[in-house]
Short mmCIF file of C-alpha atoms in Angstrom, two decimals:
data_model
loop_
_atom_site.label_atom_id
_atom_site.label_comp_id
_atom_site.label_asym_id
_atom_site.label_seq_id
_atom_site.Cartn_x
_atom_site.Cartn_y
_atom_site.Cartn_z
CA UNK A 217 -0.01 0.00 0.00
CA UNK A 218 1.46 3.38 -1.03
CA UNK A 219 1.78 5.90 1.74
CA UNK A 220 -0.14 9.16 1.19
CA UNK A 221 2.11 12.07 0.32
CA UNK A 222 1.29 15.11 2.38
CA UNK A 223 1.50 18.34 0.36
CA UNK A 224 3.74 21.06 1.81
CA UNK A 225 4.62 24.45 0.42
CA UNK A 226 6.98 27.21 1.54
CA UNK A 227 6.11 30.94 1.67
CA UNK A 228 8.55 33.76 1.06
CA UNK A 229 6.96 37.20 1.32
CA UNK A 230 7.88 40.88 1.47
CA UNK A 231 6.36 41.29 4.93
CA UNK A 232 5.64 44.62 6.60
CA UNK A 233 3.25 45.72 3.87
CA UNK A 234 -0.48 45.44 4.50
CA UNK A 235 -1.24 44.25 0.96
CA UNK A 236 1.33 41.51 1.21
CA UNK A 237 0.09 40.40 4.63
CA UNK A 238 -3.51 40.25 3.39
CA UNK A 239 -2.54 38.27 0.30
CA UNK A 240 -0.34 35.87 2.29
CA UNK A 241 -3.13 35.14 4.77
CA UNK A 242 -5.57 34.51 1.91
CA UNK A 243 -3.09 32.14 0.28
CA UNK A 244 -2.55 30.28 3.58
CA UNK A 245 -6.26 29.93 4.21
CA UNK A 246 -7.01 28.65 0.70
CA UNK A 247 -4.22 26.07 0.82
CA UNK A 248 -5.23 24.97 4.36
CA UNK A 249 -8.81 24.35 3.14
CA UNK A 250 -7.30 22.07 0.50
CA UNK A 251 -5.23 20.17 3.06
CA UNK A 252 -1.94 21.78 2.05
CA UNK A 253 0.48 22.96 4.73
CA UNK A 254 2.06 26.34 4.17
CA UNK A 255 5.34 26.76 6.02
CA UNK A 256 7.52 29.82 6.43
CA UNK A 257 11.01 30.81 7.64
CA UNK A 258 11.45 32.81 10.83
CA UNK A 259 10.56 36.33 9.56
CA UNK A 260 7.45 35.37 7.68
CA UNK A 261 6.42 32.87 10.37
CA UNK A 262 6.39 35.53 13.11
CA UNK A 263 4.52 38.06 10.96
CA UNK A 264 1.89 35.68 9.62
CA UNK A 265 1.57 33.02 12.28
CA UNK A 266 2.52 30.12 9.98
CA UNK A 267 4.21 26.84 10.85
CA UNK A 268 8.01 26.97 10.94
CA UNK A 269 10.19 25.70 8.14
CA UNK A 270 13.49 24.07 9.14
CA UNK A 271 15.71 23.55 6.06
CA UNK A 272 17.99 21.21 7.99
CA UNK A 273 15.08 18.77 8.46
CA UNK A 274 14.19 18.62 4.75
CA UNK A 275 14.88 15.53 2.69
CA UNK A 276 14.06 16.48 -0.90
CA UNK A 277 12.35 13.65 -2.72
CA UNK A 278 11.43 11.68 0.42
CA UNK A 279 7.75 10.67 0.67
CA UNK A 280 5.78 13.21 2.64
CA UNK A 281 8.77 15.41 3.35
CA UNK A 282 9.62 17.39 0.23
CA UNK A 283 8.49 20.95 -0.43
CA UNK A 284 6.26 20.93 -3.53
CA UNK A 285 6.80 24.56 -4.37
CA UNK A 286 7.85 27.92 -3.00
CA UNK A 287 5.34 30.79 -3.14
CA UNK A 288 6.98 34.22 -3.47
CA UNK A 289 4.64 37.12 -2.68
CA UNK A 290 6.09 40.52 -3.60
CA UNK A 291 8.12 41.56 -6.65
CA UNK A 292 11.18 40.28 -8.44
CA UNK A 293 13.37 40.96 -5.43
CA UNK A 294 11.21 38.64 -3.36
CA UNK A 295 11.35 35.98 -6.03
CA UNK A 296 15.19 36.18 -6.09
CA UNK A 297 15.18 35.73 -2.29
CA UNK A 298 12.83 32.78 -2.70
CA UNK A 299 15.26 31.26 -5.24
CA UNK A 300 17.89 31.06 -2.48
CA UNK A 301 15.60 28.68 -0.56
CA UNK A 302 14.03 26.87 -3.51
CA UNK A 303 17.21 25.95 -5.39
CA UNK A 304 18.74 23.60 -2.75
CA UNK A 305 15.30 21.96 -2.29
CA UNK A 306 14.82 21.42 -6.04
CA UNK A 307 11.44 23.06 -5.62
CA UNK A 308 9.84 25.36 -8.26
CA UNK A 309 8.82 28.92 -7.44
CA UNK A 310 5.46 30.57 -8.05
CA UNK A 311 5.81 34.37 -8.11
CA UNK A 312 2.72 36.38 -7.05
CA UNK A 313 3.32 39.99 -8.08
CA UNK A 314 2.69 42.80 -5.62
CA UNK A 315 5.70 44.78 -6.86
CA UNK A 316 6.08 47.18 -9.77
CA UNK A 317 7.10 45.32 -12.90
CA UNK A 318 7.41 41.80 -11.49
CA UNK A 319 8.85 40.45 -14.70
CA UNK A 320 9.75 37.05 -13.20
CA UNK A 321 6.46 36.60 -11.40
CA UNK A 322 3.64 34.51 -12.86
CA UNK A 323 0.49 35.75 -11.14
CA UNK A 324 -1.02 39.21 -10.81
CA UNK A 325 -3.32 39.96 -7.89
CA UNK A 326 -6.43 40.01 -10.11
CA UNK A 327 -5.80 36.39 -11.09
CA UNK A 328 -4.92 35.05 -7.61
CA UNK A 329 -8.10 33.00 -7.02
CA UNK A 330 -7.77 31.21 -10.30
CA UNK A 331 -4.07 30.63 -9.78
CA UNK A 332 -4.59 29.13 -6.31
CA UNK A 333 -7.22 26.74 -7.64
CA UNK A 334 -4.80 25.62 -10.35
CA UNK A 335 -2.17 24.97 -7.65
CA UNK A 336 -4.63 23.00 -5.54
CA UNK A 337 -5.60 20.95 -8.62
CA UNK A 338 -1.92 20.56 -9.61
CA UNK A 339 -2.60 22.09 -13.00
CA UNK A 340 0.75 23.72 -13.55
CA UNK A 341 3.99 23.13 -15.40
CA UNK A 342 7.58 23.88 -14.50
CA UNK A 343 10.13 25.92 -16.47
CA UNK A 344 13.87 25.39 -15.94
CA UNK A 345 16.03 28.52 -15.80
CA UNK A 346 19.77 28.53 -16.19
CA UNK A 347 21.89 29.97 -13.39
CA UNK A 348 25.48 31.27 -13.26
CA UNK A 349 28.10 30.47 -10.68
CA UNK A 350 31.25 32.38 -9.77
CA UNK A 351 34.65 31.64 -8.23
CA UNK A 352 37.04 34.40 -7.15
CA UNK A 353 40.78 33.79 -6.80
CA UNK A 354 43.52 35.99 -5.46
CA UNK A 355 47.20 35.00 -5.63
CA UNK A 356 46.03 31.53 -6.64
CA UNK A 357 43.80 31.10 -3.56
CA UNK A 358 40.01 30.78 -3.52
CA UNK A 359 38.49 33.74 -1.63
CA UNK A 360 34.80 33.91 -2.59
CA UNK A 361 32.09 32.15 -4.55
CA UNK A 362 28.40 32.22 -5.25
CA UNK A 363 25.64 31.79 -7.82
CA UNK A 364 22.84 33.88 -9.34
CA UNK A 365 19.63 33.45 -11.28
CA UNK A 366 19.89 36.89 -12.92
CA UNK A 367 23.48 38.06 -12.91
CA UNK A 368 26.90 38.22 -11.34
CA UNK A 369 28.25 41.75 -11.27
CA UNK A 370 31.82 42.94 -10.62
CA UNK A 371 31.50 46.58 -9.57
CA UNK A 372 33.87 49.33 -8.47
CA UNK A 373 34.12 49.62 -4.73
CA UNK A 374 34.81 53.34 -4.72
CA UNK A 375 32.61 55.96 -6.31
CA UNK A 376 35.58 58.19 -7.11
CA UNK A 377 37.64 55.52 -8.91
CA UNK A 378 37.12 53.77 -12.24
CA UNK A 379 37.41 49.96 -12.19
CA UNK A 380 40.07 48.77 -14.68
CA UNK A 381 39.50 45.22 -15.84
CA UNK A 382 40.46 42.81 -18.60
CA UNK A 383 37.74 40.37 -19.80
CA UNK A 384 38.63 36.94 -21.08
CA UNK A 385 36.50 34.21 -22.62
CA UNK A 386 37.93 30.69 -22.25
CA UNK A 387 41.34 32.04 -21.34
CA UNK A 388 41.61 34.38 -24.33
CA UNK A 389 41.54 38.14 -23.82
CA UNK A 390 38.65 40.05 -25.39
CA UNK A 391 39.07 43.65 -24.23
CA UNK A 392 40.23 45.94 -21.43
CA UNK A 393 37.77 48.42 -19.89
CA UNK A 394 37.82 51.29 -17.53
CA UNK A 395 34.24 50.99 -16.25
CA UNK A 396 31.75 51.05 -13.40
CA UNK A 397 31.56 47.28 -13.64
CA UNK A 398 31.06 44.14 -15.69
CA UNK A 399 27.92 42.00 -15.58
CA UNK A 400 27.73 38.28 -16.47
CA UNK A 401 24.06 37.36 -16.87
CA UNK A 402 21.73 34.51 -17.76
CA UNK A 403 18.94 34.86 -20.35
CA UNK A 404 16.58 35.34 -17.36
CA UNK A 405 18.77 38.20 -16.15
CA UNK A 406 18.86 39.86 -19.54
CA UNK A 407 15.66 41.79 -18.71
CA UNK A 408 17.05 43.05 -15.39
CA UNK A 409 20.34 44.80 -14.57
CA UNK A 410 21.99 44.09 -17.93
CA UNK A 411 18.93 45.52 -19.70
CA UNK A 412 19.49 48.79 -17.87
CA UNK A 413 23.17 48.61 -18.83
CA UNK A 414 22.27 48.47 -22.50
CA UNK A 415 22.46 44.70 -23.04
CA UNK A 416 20.19 42.73 -25.36
CA UNK A 417 17.10 40.83 -24.30
CA UNK A 418 17.64 37.04 -24.59
CA UNK A 419 14.68 34.68 -24.83
CA UNK A 420 14.72 32.01 -22.06
CA UNK A 421 15.16 29.28 -24.68
CA UNK A 422 18.55 30.70 -25.66
CA UNK A 423 21.21 28.82 -23.73
CA UNK A 424 23.99 31.39 -23.39
CA UNK A 425 26.00 33.68 -21.16
CA UNK A 426 25.72 37.45 -21.54
CA UNK A 427 28.58 39.82 -20.81
CA UNK A 428 27.76 43.54 -20.42
CA UNK A 429 30.19 46.28 -19.39
CA UNK A 430 28.66 49.10 -17.43
CA UNK A 431 29.57 52.70 -18.43
CA UNK A 432 32.82 51.51 -20.04
CA UNK A 433 35.45 53.96 -21.21
CA UNK A 434 36.59 51.98 -24.27
CA UNK A 435 36.12 51.96 -28.03
CA UNK A 436 34.89 48.41 -27.92
CA UNK A 437 32.32 48.29 -25.18
CA UNK A 438 29.56 46.18 -26.65
CA UNK A 439 27.62 43.42 -24.90
CA UNK A 440 28.76 39.89 -25.80
CA UNK A 441 26.78 36.67 -25.98
CA UNK A 442 28.89 33.56 -25.56
CA UNK A 443 28.45 29.78 -25.33
CA UNK A 444 27.01 28.36 -22.09
CA UNK A 445 30.08 26.08 -22.05
CA UNK A 446 32.39 29.09 -21.84
CA UNK A 447 34.11 30.53 -18.80
CA UNK A 448 34.19 34.31 -18.49
CA UNK A 449 37.08 35.72 -16.48
CA UNK A 450 37.28 39.28 -15.21
CA UNK A 451 40.82 40.37 -14.16
CA UNK A 452 40.86 43.27 -11.74
CA UNK A 453 43.78 45.67 -12.01
CA UNK A 454 46.35 44.92 -9.28
CA UNK A 455 47.09 48.65 -8.91
CA UNK A 456 43.48 49.76 -8.83
CA UNK A 457 40.77 50.03 -6.13
CA UNK A 458 38.92 47.26 -4.33
CA UNK A 459 35.99 45.77 -6.26
CA UNK A 460 32.66 44.38 -5.14
CA UNK A 461 31.19 41.07 -6.33
CA UNK A 462 27.40 41.03 -6.19
CA UNK A 463 25.13 38.04 -6.85
CA UNK A 464 21.59 38.93 -7.98
CA UNK A 465 21.89 42.33 -6.24
CA UNK A 466 21.60 40.56 -2.87
CA UNK A 467 24.79 38.78 -1.81
CA UNK A 468 27.94 40.89 -1.91
CA UNK A 469 31.65 40.18 -1.31
CA UNK A 470 34.51 42.70 -1.27
CA UNK A 471 37.35 41.47 -3.46
CA UNK A 472 40.89 42.93 -3.51
CA UNK A 473 42.83 44.38 -6.45
CA UNK A 474 44.47 41.68 -8.57
CA UNK A 475 41.64 39.20 -8.14
CA UNK A 476 40.37 36.99 -10.95
CA UNK A 477 36.60 36.42 -11.14
CA UNK A 478 35.60 33.26 -13.07
CA UNK A 479 31.96 32.94 -14.16
CA UNK A 480 30.36 29.96 -15.87
CA UNK A 481 26.98 28.22 -16.21
CA UNK A 482 25.59 27.05 -12.89
CA UNK A 483 25.49 23.36 -12.05
CA UNK A 484 21.92 23.58 -10.74
CA UNK A 485 19.01 25.52 -12.40
CA UNK A 486 16.15 27.37 -10.75
CA UNK A 487 12.64 26.14 -11.52
CA UNK A 488 9.69 28.50 -12.09
CA UNK A 489 6.02 27.53 -11.97
CA UNK A 490 3.98 28.42 -15.09
CA UNK A 491 0.19 28.36 -15.10
CA UNK A 492 -0.64 29.48 -18.63
CA UNK A 493 0.67 29.26 -22.15
CA UNK A 494 1.68 32.93 -22.37
CA UNK A 495 4.79 33.26 -24.51
CA UNK A 496 7.90 35.18 -23.44
CA UNK A 497 7.17 37.63 -26.28
CA UNK A 498 3.72 38.41 -24.89
CA UNK A 499 5.16 38.77 -21.35
CA UNK A 500 7.80 41.14 -22.61
CA UNK A 501 5.20 43.33 -24.37
CA UNK A 502 2.82 43.29 -21.44
CA UNK A 503 5.34 43.98 -18.65
CA UNK A 504 7.21 46.73 -20.49
CA UNK A 505 4.08 48.11 -22.18
CA UNK A 506 5.74 47.94 -25.62
CA UNK A 507 3.93 49.49 -28.61
CA UNK A 508 3.13 46.59 -30.92
CA UNK A 509 1.08 48.55 -33.47
CA UNK A 510 2.82 50.78 -35.99
CA UNK A 511 1.79 54.32 -36.86
CA UNK A 512 -0.04 53.01 -39.93
CA UNK A 513 -2.19 50.73 -37.77
CA UNK A 514 -5.45 52.42 -36.75
CA UNK A 515 -6.07 49.99 -33.90
CA UNK A 516 -3.81 51.79 -31.45
#
């Protein structure tokens, strides 16, 4: 006789806002009525009165123990925070947008009831998103590492100084820059920081790494799209200022002059929950409010 698998989900929310609290309580009540436990880490648990989540007790894949999905209530920043918990659990993330753009999120507030019913009925699919990982070396010694869903950025640590770097792809030099920083992004991250830095938008189906210099003082300062099998290395001038390594705008490390920052495709992806068949093109147009009708078209 097969043991019944008890459904458990994890909540990550931008607490402290009344709209988020109201939405989170509604989600918790709806899932509870369906026999689904909603757990939360310490901050959310205290704010919303949910059952505690202890990552150390989790055994992903074990009957009755695994987290089915992570619900992120907020904006893209909240979803990136949720990714930190979801990735080691191999759990997909459902983003419920209460932010501004919410490009990564799947559900707007107006569609919440329908979305929750789809989750209860298990009518959803999962999309795999590439990540990037980074290793920093100084004098041949490992000093820092990390990963990101959107981007790894190497930024100047002093506002008054330009960051001088040399960028390599697979051990071959591409260009030297005096810049504010260099970003190494995934296709998912192409609509975030690198988009603001003038980089191209990559569709999620494109398996590639994106390199984008920020405010570079160089003749050749274009964004580059390279193979996902490549390793991008950013050499930091030994005679220059300290740099800052930032993963997804959340996790930062100070790195000394002379460091080498190696970025490559991540070993483990992040999974996103999808509830409808909306294409990336339609999402891009809707979120950025792009004009899709020309001046000759009388429909606009």
